[in-house]
Amino acid sequence: MRKKVIAGNWKMNKLPNDAIEFITELTPLVKNSENEVVLCVPYTDLFYSLLHAQDTNIKIGAQNMHFEERGAYTGEVSGEMLKSIGVEYVIIGHSERRAYYNETDETVNKKLKKALSLGLKPIVCVGETLSQRENGLAKDVVITQTKLALQGLKNEEVEKIIIAYEPIWSISTISTGKTATKEDANEAIKWIRKEIEKIYGSEVSENVIIQYGGSVKSGNAKDLFEMSDIDGGLVGGASLDAQEFAKIVNYNV
Ligand code: 13P
């Protein structure tokens, strides 16, 4: 049985004091959850969040990292730096980074390899735009992104990765007015799982955790997460409120 991983992606929100308050409020609400609870916070919140999440079941992640260990990369943060303060998870290749910061399939692949070599748990994002979906290209796009992200990885490495299927058109801040149905989400995740099975075999494809992301809220979490292939979610807007996020984490209690 694959574990459900419910990860919040705060994006560029919350100051350290907000993060501390949030974790203090969330801790008792999720302490009995059998699901993995992760908060991917801004760099400036990482240290405070790690301190305040100590001795809780809340894991802390970053939202990006560089693939080089050090050097003349002004403004960047390396995986080694994340690891050195105790960060466990890192989001790689979020659609916002692909769209606004020239993140490519190649850099996603390099970052993934680096994160795995350091023992960080990567959450790799893939997903199509609305026009790609409307033109019948969703499956191709998602499979290509997945294959390129995982290129050159060994079976045991692929098993350690979390993939987040995030159809860009379904992200709450994109305002296409559309959201993926649980059937859309499950179908796309099955495409990904099938492709992983083709390349890495059925044991790997059965074990790899594939989340859904895009307008996940307390009102739809149960429906989504009970689908056969959806192993939890990567939650944006709804992860900014501790009560709301706790309801998503506790969708099955
Ligand atoms: P929303 O949950 O706000 O739609 O954001 C999804 C997302 O981008 C999470 O990484």
Short mmCIF file of C-alpha atoms and ligand atoms in Angstrom, two decimals:
data_model
loop_
_atom_site.label_atom_id
_atom_site.label_comp_id
_atom_site.label_asym_id
_atom_site.label_seq_id
_atom_site.Cartn_x
_atom_site.Cartn_y
_atom_site.Cartn_z
CA MET A 1 0.00 0.00 0.00
CA ARG A 2 1.38 3.36 -1.00
CA LYS A 3 1.38 6.05 1.65
CA LYS A 4 -0.57 9.24 1.02
CA VAL A 5 1.61 12.32 1.09
CA ILE A 6 -0.16 15.61 1.66
CA ALA A 7 2.20 18.49 0.98
CA GLY A 8 1.51 22.19 1.28
CA ASN A 9 3.25 24.52 -1.15
CA TRP A 10 3.14 27.97 0.39
CA LYS A 11 4.75 29.54 -2.68
CA MET A 12 5.89 33.13 -1.85
CA ASN A 13 3.73 33.52 1.25
CA LYS A 14 4.25 33.80 5.02
CA LEU A 15 6.96 35.44 7.11
CA PRO A 16 8.81 33.42 9.76
CA ASN A 17 6.39 34.48 12.50
CA ASP A 18 3.43 33.34 10.37
CA ALA A 19 5.18 30.03 9.79
CA ILE A 20 5.74 29.51 13.52
CA GLU A 21 2.11 30.38 14.28
CA PHE A 22 0.90 28.05 11.54
CA ILE A 23 2.96 25.10 12.74
CA THR A 24 1.86 25.67 16.34
CA GLU A 25 -1.78 25.60 15.20
CA LEU A 26 -1.36 22.64 12.82
CA THR A 27 0.63 20.35 15.11
CA PRO A 28 -2.20 19.11 17.37
CA LEU A 29 -4.63 18.92 14.46
CA VAL A 30 -2.57 16.43 12.44
CA LYS A 31 -0.61 14.63 15.14
CA ASN A 32 -2.54 11.38 14.70
CA SER A 33 -2.53 11.34 10.92
CA GLU A 34 -1.33 8.22 9.17
CA ASN A 35 -0.61 10.39 6.12
CA GLU A 36 2.74 12.06 5.54
CA VAL A 37 2.40 15.78 6.28
CA VAL A 38 4.82 18.11 4.52
CA LEU A 39 5.09 21.90 4.37
CA CYS A 40 7.16 23.37 1.55
CA VAL A 41 7.93 26.87 2.76
CA PRO A 42 9.95 29.86 1.47
CA TYR A 43 13.71 29.69 2.10
CA THR A 44 13.50 32.38 4.78
CA ASP A 45 10.99 30.26 6.75
CA LEU A 46 12.91 26.99 6.54
CA PHE A 47 15.02 27.28 9.66
CA TYR A 48 12.20 28.52 11.89
CA SER A 49 9.85 25.91 10.50
CA LEU A 50 12.34 23.12 11.09
CA LEU A 51 12.83 24.23 14.69
CA HIS A 52 9.12 24.43 15.38
CA ALA A 53 8.31 21.17 13.61
CA GLN A 54 10.89 19.29 15.66
CA ASP A 55 9.25 16.45 17.63
CA THR A 56 6.11 16.65 15.47
CA ASN A 57 5.05 14.55 12.48
CA ILE A 58 5.28 17.58 10.19
CA LYS A 59 8.08 17.41 7.62
CA ILE A 60 9.62 20.50 6.08
CA GLY A 61 10.52 21.03 2.44
CA ALA A 62 11.89 23.73 0.17
CA GLN A 63 10.32 24.86 -3.08
CA ASN A 64 13.41 24.76 -5.29
CA MET A 65 17.17 24.15 -5.25
CA HIS A 66 20.16 24.54 -7.56
CA PHE A 67 21.82 21.47 -9.06
CA GLU A 68 25.37 22.68 -8.37
CA GLU A 69 26.90 22.36 -4.92
CA ARG A 70 28.36 25.89 -4.79
CA GLY A 71 29.68 28.66 -6.97
CA ALA A 72 28.91 31.93 -8.69
CA TYR A 73 25.13 31.57 -8.84
CA THR A 74 23.89 34.75 -7.20
CA GLY A 75 20.60 34.30 -5.43
CA GLU A 76 20.56 30.50 -5.65
CA VAL A 77 20.42 27.89 -2.87
CA SER A 78 22.02 24.47 -3.26
CA GLY A 79 20.72 21.09 -2.18
CA GLU A 80 23.71 20.83 0.18
CA MET A 81 22.57 24.03 1.89
CA LEU A 82 19.07 22.65 2.35
CA LYS A 83 20.42 19.37 3.64
CA SER A 84 22.76 21.11 6.07
CA ILE A 85 19.87 22.60 8.06
CA GLY A 86 17.79 19.43 8.03
CA VAL A 87 15.35 20.01 5.17
CA GLU A 88 13.81 16.70 4.02
CA TYR A 89 11.77 17.47 0.93
CA VAL A 90 12.23 19.70 -2.09
CA ILE A 91 9.81 20.61 -4.88
CA ILE A 92 11.46 20.43 -8.29
CA GLY A 93 10.16 21.77 -11.60
CA HIS A 94 6.96 23.42 -10.38
CA SER A 95 5.07 24.85 -13.37
CA GLU A 96 5.57 28.38 -12.01
CA ARG A 97 9.33 27.88 -12.08
CA ARG A 98 9.13 26.35 -15.55
CA ALA A 99 7.00 29.28 -16.77
CA TYR A 100 8.71 32.24 -15.07
CA TYR A 101 12.29 31.13 -14.38
CA ASN A 102 13.31 29.10 -17.42
CA GLU A 103 13.23 25.78 -15.61
CA THR A 104 13.60 23.12 -18.32
CA ASP A 105 13.26 19.36 -18.45
CA GLU A 106 17.05 19.27 -18.44
CA THR A 107 17.47 21.37 -15.29
CA VAL A 108 14.67 19.40 -13.63
CA ASN A 109 16.58 16.19 -14.36
CA LYS A 110 19.85 17.63 -13.00
CA LYS A 111 18.16 18.89 -9.84
CA LEU A 112 16.44 15.57 -9.33
CA LYS A 113 19.71 13.66 -9.57
CA LYS A 114 21.37 16.07 -7.17
CA ALA A 115 18.52 15.92 -4.65
CA LEU A 116 18.57 12.11 -4.68
CA SER A 117 22.34 11.99 -4.25
CA LEU A 118 21.94 14.10 -1.11
CA GLY A 119 19.08 12.05 0.31
CA LEU A 120 16.55 14.85 -0.15
CA LYS A 121 13.07 13.67 -1.12
CA PRO A 122 12.11 15.33 -4.37
CA ILE A 123 8.54 16.21 -5.35
CA VAL A 124 8.75 16.57 -9.12
CA CYS A 125 5.97 18.46 -10.86
CA VAL A 126 4.61 17.68 -14.30
CA GLY A 127 1.47 18.93 -16.02
CA GLU A 128 0.01 20.33 -19.21
CA THR A 129 -1.39 23.76 -20.10
CA LEU A 130 -5.03 24.30 -21.00
CA SER A 131 -4.31 24.64 -24.72
CA GLN A 132 -2.25 21.45 -24.68
CA ARG A 133 -5.19 19.65 -23.05
CA GLU A 134 -7.72 21.14 -25.44
CA ASN A 135 -5.57 20.05 -28.37
CA GLY A 136 -5.39 16.48 -27.13
CA LEU A 137 -1.73 16.76 -26.17
CA ALA A 138 -2.02 16.28 -22.40
CA LYS A 139 -0.92 12.65 -22.37
CA ASP A 140 2.09 13.31 -24.60
CA VAL A 141 3.20 16.32 -22.60
CA VAL A 142 2.89 14.65 -19.23
CA ILE A 143 4.63 11.47 -20.34
CA THR A 144 7.46 13.38 -22.03
CA GLN A 145 8.02 15.58 -18.98
CA THR A 146 8.08 12.51 -16.74
CA LYS A 147 10.50 10.59 -18.96
CA LEU A 148 12.88 13.52 -19.28
CA ALA A 149 12.76 14.26 -15.56
CA LEU A 150 13.64 10.67 -14.69
CA GLN A 151 16.21 10.12 -17.43
CA GLY A 152 19.25 8.21 -16.23
CA LEU A 153 17.84 7.29 -12.82
CA LYS A 154 18.07 3.77 -11.41
CA ASN A 155 14.98 1.82 -10.36
CA GLU A 156 15.70 2.28 -6.68
CA GLU A 157 16.02 6.04 -7.22
CA VAL A 158 12.73 6.33 -9.08
CA GLU A 159 10.98 4.61 -6.18
CA LYS A 160 12.14 7.37 -3.86
CA ILE A 161 10.69 10.18 -5.95
CA ILE A 162 7.29 11.74 -5.48
CA ILE A 163 5.68 12.94 -8.68
CA ALA A 164 3.03 15.63 -8.54
CA TYR A 165 0.67 15.78 -11.49
CA GLU A 166 -0.41 19.42 -11.62
CA PRO A 167 -2.45 20.38 -14.67
CA ILE A 168 -1.53 24.04 -15.00
CA TRP A 169 -5.07 25.04 -15.97
CA SER A 170 -6.40 23.65 -12.70
CA ILE A 171 -4.12 25.67 -10.38
CA SER A 172 -6.31 28.03 -8.35
CA THR A 173 -4.40 31.21 -9.19
CA ILE A 174 -4.40 30.61 -12.97
CA SER A 175 -8.12 31.45 -13.26
CA THR A 176 -9.12 29.45 -16.31
CA GLY A 177 -12.34 28.82 -14.41
CA LYS A 178 -11.71 25.11 -14.87
CA THR A 179 -10.59 22.43 -12.47
CA ALA A 180 -9.64 18.85 -13.16
CA THR A 181 -12.23 16.29 -12.12
CA LYS A 182 -11.15 13.40 -9.97
CA GLU A 183 -11.48 11.24 -13.09
CA ASP A 184 -9.21 13.58 -15.13
CA ALA A 185 -6.65 13.54 -12.34
CA ASN A 186 -6.73 9.78 -11.87
CA GLU A 187 -6.50 9.16 -15.61
CA ALA A 188 -3.42 11.35 -16.02
CA ILE A 189 -1.75 9.77 -13.02
CA LYS A 190 -2.40 6.37 -14.58
CA TRP A 191 -0.66 7.55 -17.79
CA ILE A 192 2.37 8.43 -15.68
CA ARG A 193 2.29 5.18 -13.72
CA LYS A 194 1.97 3.11 -16.93
CA GLU A 195 4.94 4.87 -18.46
CA ILE A 196 7.01 4.22 -15.34
CA GLU A 197 5.96 0.58 -15.52
CA LYS A 198 7.14 0.40 -19.16
CA ILE A 199 10.57 1.77 -18.31
CA TYR A 200 11.22 0.62 -14.73
CA GLY A 201 8.88 -2.35 -14.27
CA SER A 202 5.74 -2.97 -12.28
CA GLU A 203 7.34 -3.07 -8.84
CA VAL A 204 8.63 0.48 -9.23
CA SER A 205 5.40 1.75 -10.79
CA GLU A 206 3.33 0.24 -7.99
CA ASN A 207 5.52 1.86 -5.33
CA VAL A 208 6.07 5.32 -6.75
CA ILE A 209 3.96 7.99 -5.07
CA ILE A 210 2.07 10.23 -7.49
CA GLN A 211 0.18 13.17 -6.05
CA TYR A 212 -2.41 15.39 -7.61
CA GLY A 213 -2.16 19.18 -7.39
CA GLY A 214 -4.52 21.89 -8.58
CA SER A 215 -7.27 23.49 -6.46
CA VAL A 216 -7.22 20.77 -3.81
CA LYS A 217 -9.41 21.90 -0.91
CA SER A 218 -11.06 20.32 2.13
CA GLY A 219 -14.24 19.98 0.06
CA ASN A 220 -12.71 17.81 -2.71
CA ALA A 221 -9.74 16.15 -1.00
CA LYS A 222 -11.58 12.97 -0.01
CA ASP A 223 -13.02 12.43 -3.49
CA LEU A 224 -9.63 12.97 -5.11
CA PHE A 225 -7.49 11.01 -2.67
CA GLU A 226 -9.79 8.00 -2.68
CA MET A 227 -9.22 7.48 -6.40
CA SER A 228 -7.20 4.35 -7.23
CA ASP A 229 -3.98 6.06 -8.33
CA ILE A 230 -3.91 9.39 -6.49
CA ASP A 231 -1.50 9.22 -3.56
CA GLY A 232 -2.29 12.50 -1.86
CA GLY A 233 -1.83 16.06 -3.01
CA LEU A 234 0.37 19.07 -3.49
CA VAL A 235 -1.76 21.88 -2.12
CA GLY A 236 -1.24 25.58 -2.85
CA GLY A 237 -3.80 28.14 -1.68
CA ALA A 238 -5.61 25.84 0.72
CA SER A 239 -2.36 25.08 2.56
CA LEU A 240 -2.09 28.67 3.79
CA ASP A 241 -4.75 28.18 6.45
CA ALA A 242 -3.91 25.68 9.19
CA GLN A 243 -7.53 24.62 9.85
CA GLU A 244 -8.22 24.10 6.15
CA PHE A 245 -4.93 22.28 5.55
CA ALA A 246 -5.57 20.04 8.57
CA LYS A 247 -8.95 19.04 7.10
CA ILE A 248 -7.20 18.04 3.87
CA VAL A 249 -4.59 16.02 5.78
CA ASN A 250 -7.39 14.40 7.81
CA TYR A 251 -9.60 13.69 4.80
CA ASN A 252 -9.82 10.05 5.82
CA VAL A 253 -10.69 10.39 9.50
P1 13P B 1 -3.57 25.54 -5.75
O1 13P B 1 -3.82 24.45 -4.74
O2 13P B 1 -3.67 26.91 -5.18
O3 13P B 1 -4.40 25.34 -6.99
O4 13P B 1 -2.04 25.40 -6.21
C1 13P B 1 -1.60 24.20 -6.72
C2 13P B 1 -0.12 24.24 -6.78
O5 13P B 1 0.45 24.89 -7.63
C3 13P B 1 0.60 23.51 -5.73
O6 13P B 1 1.94 23.37 -6.04
#
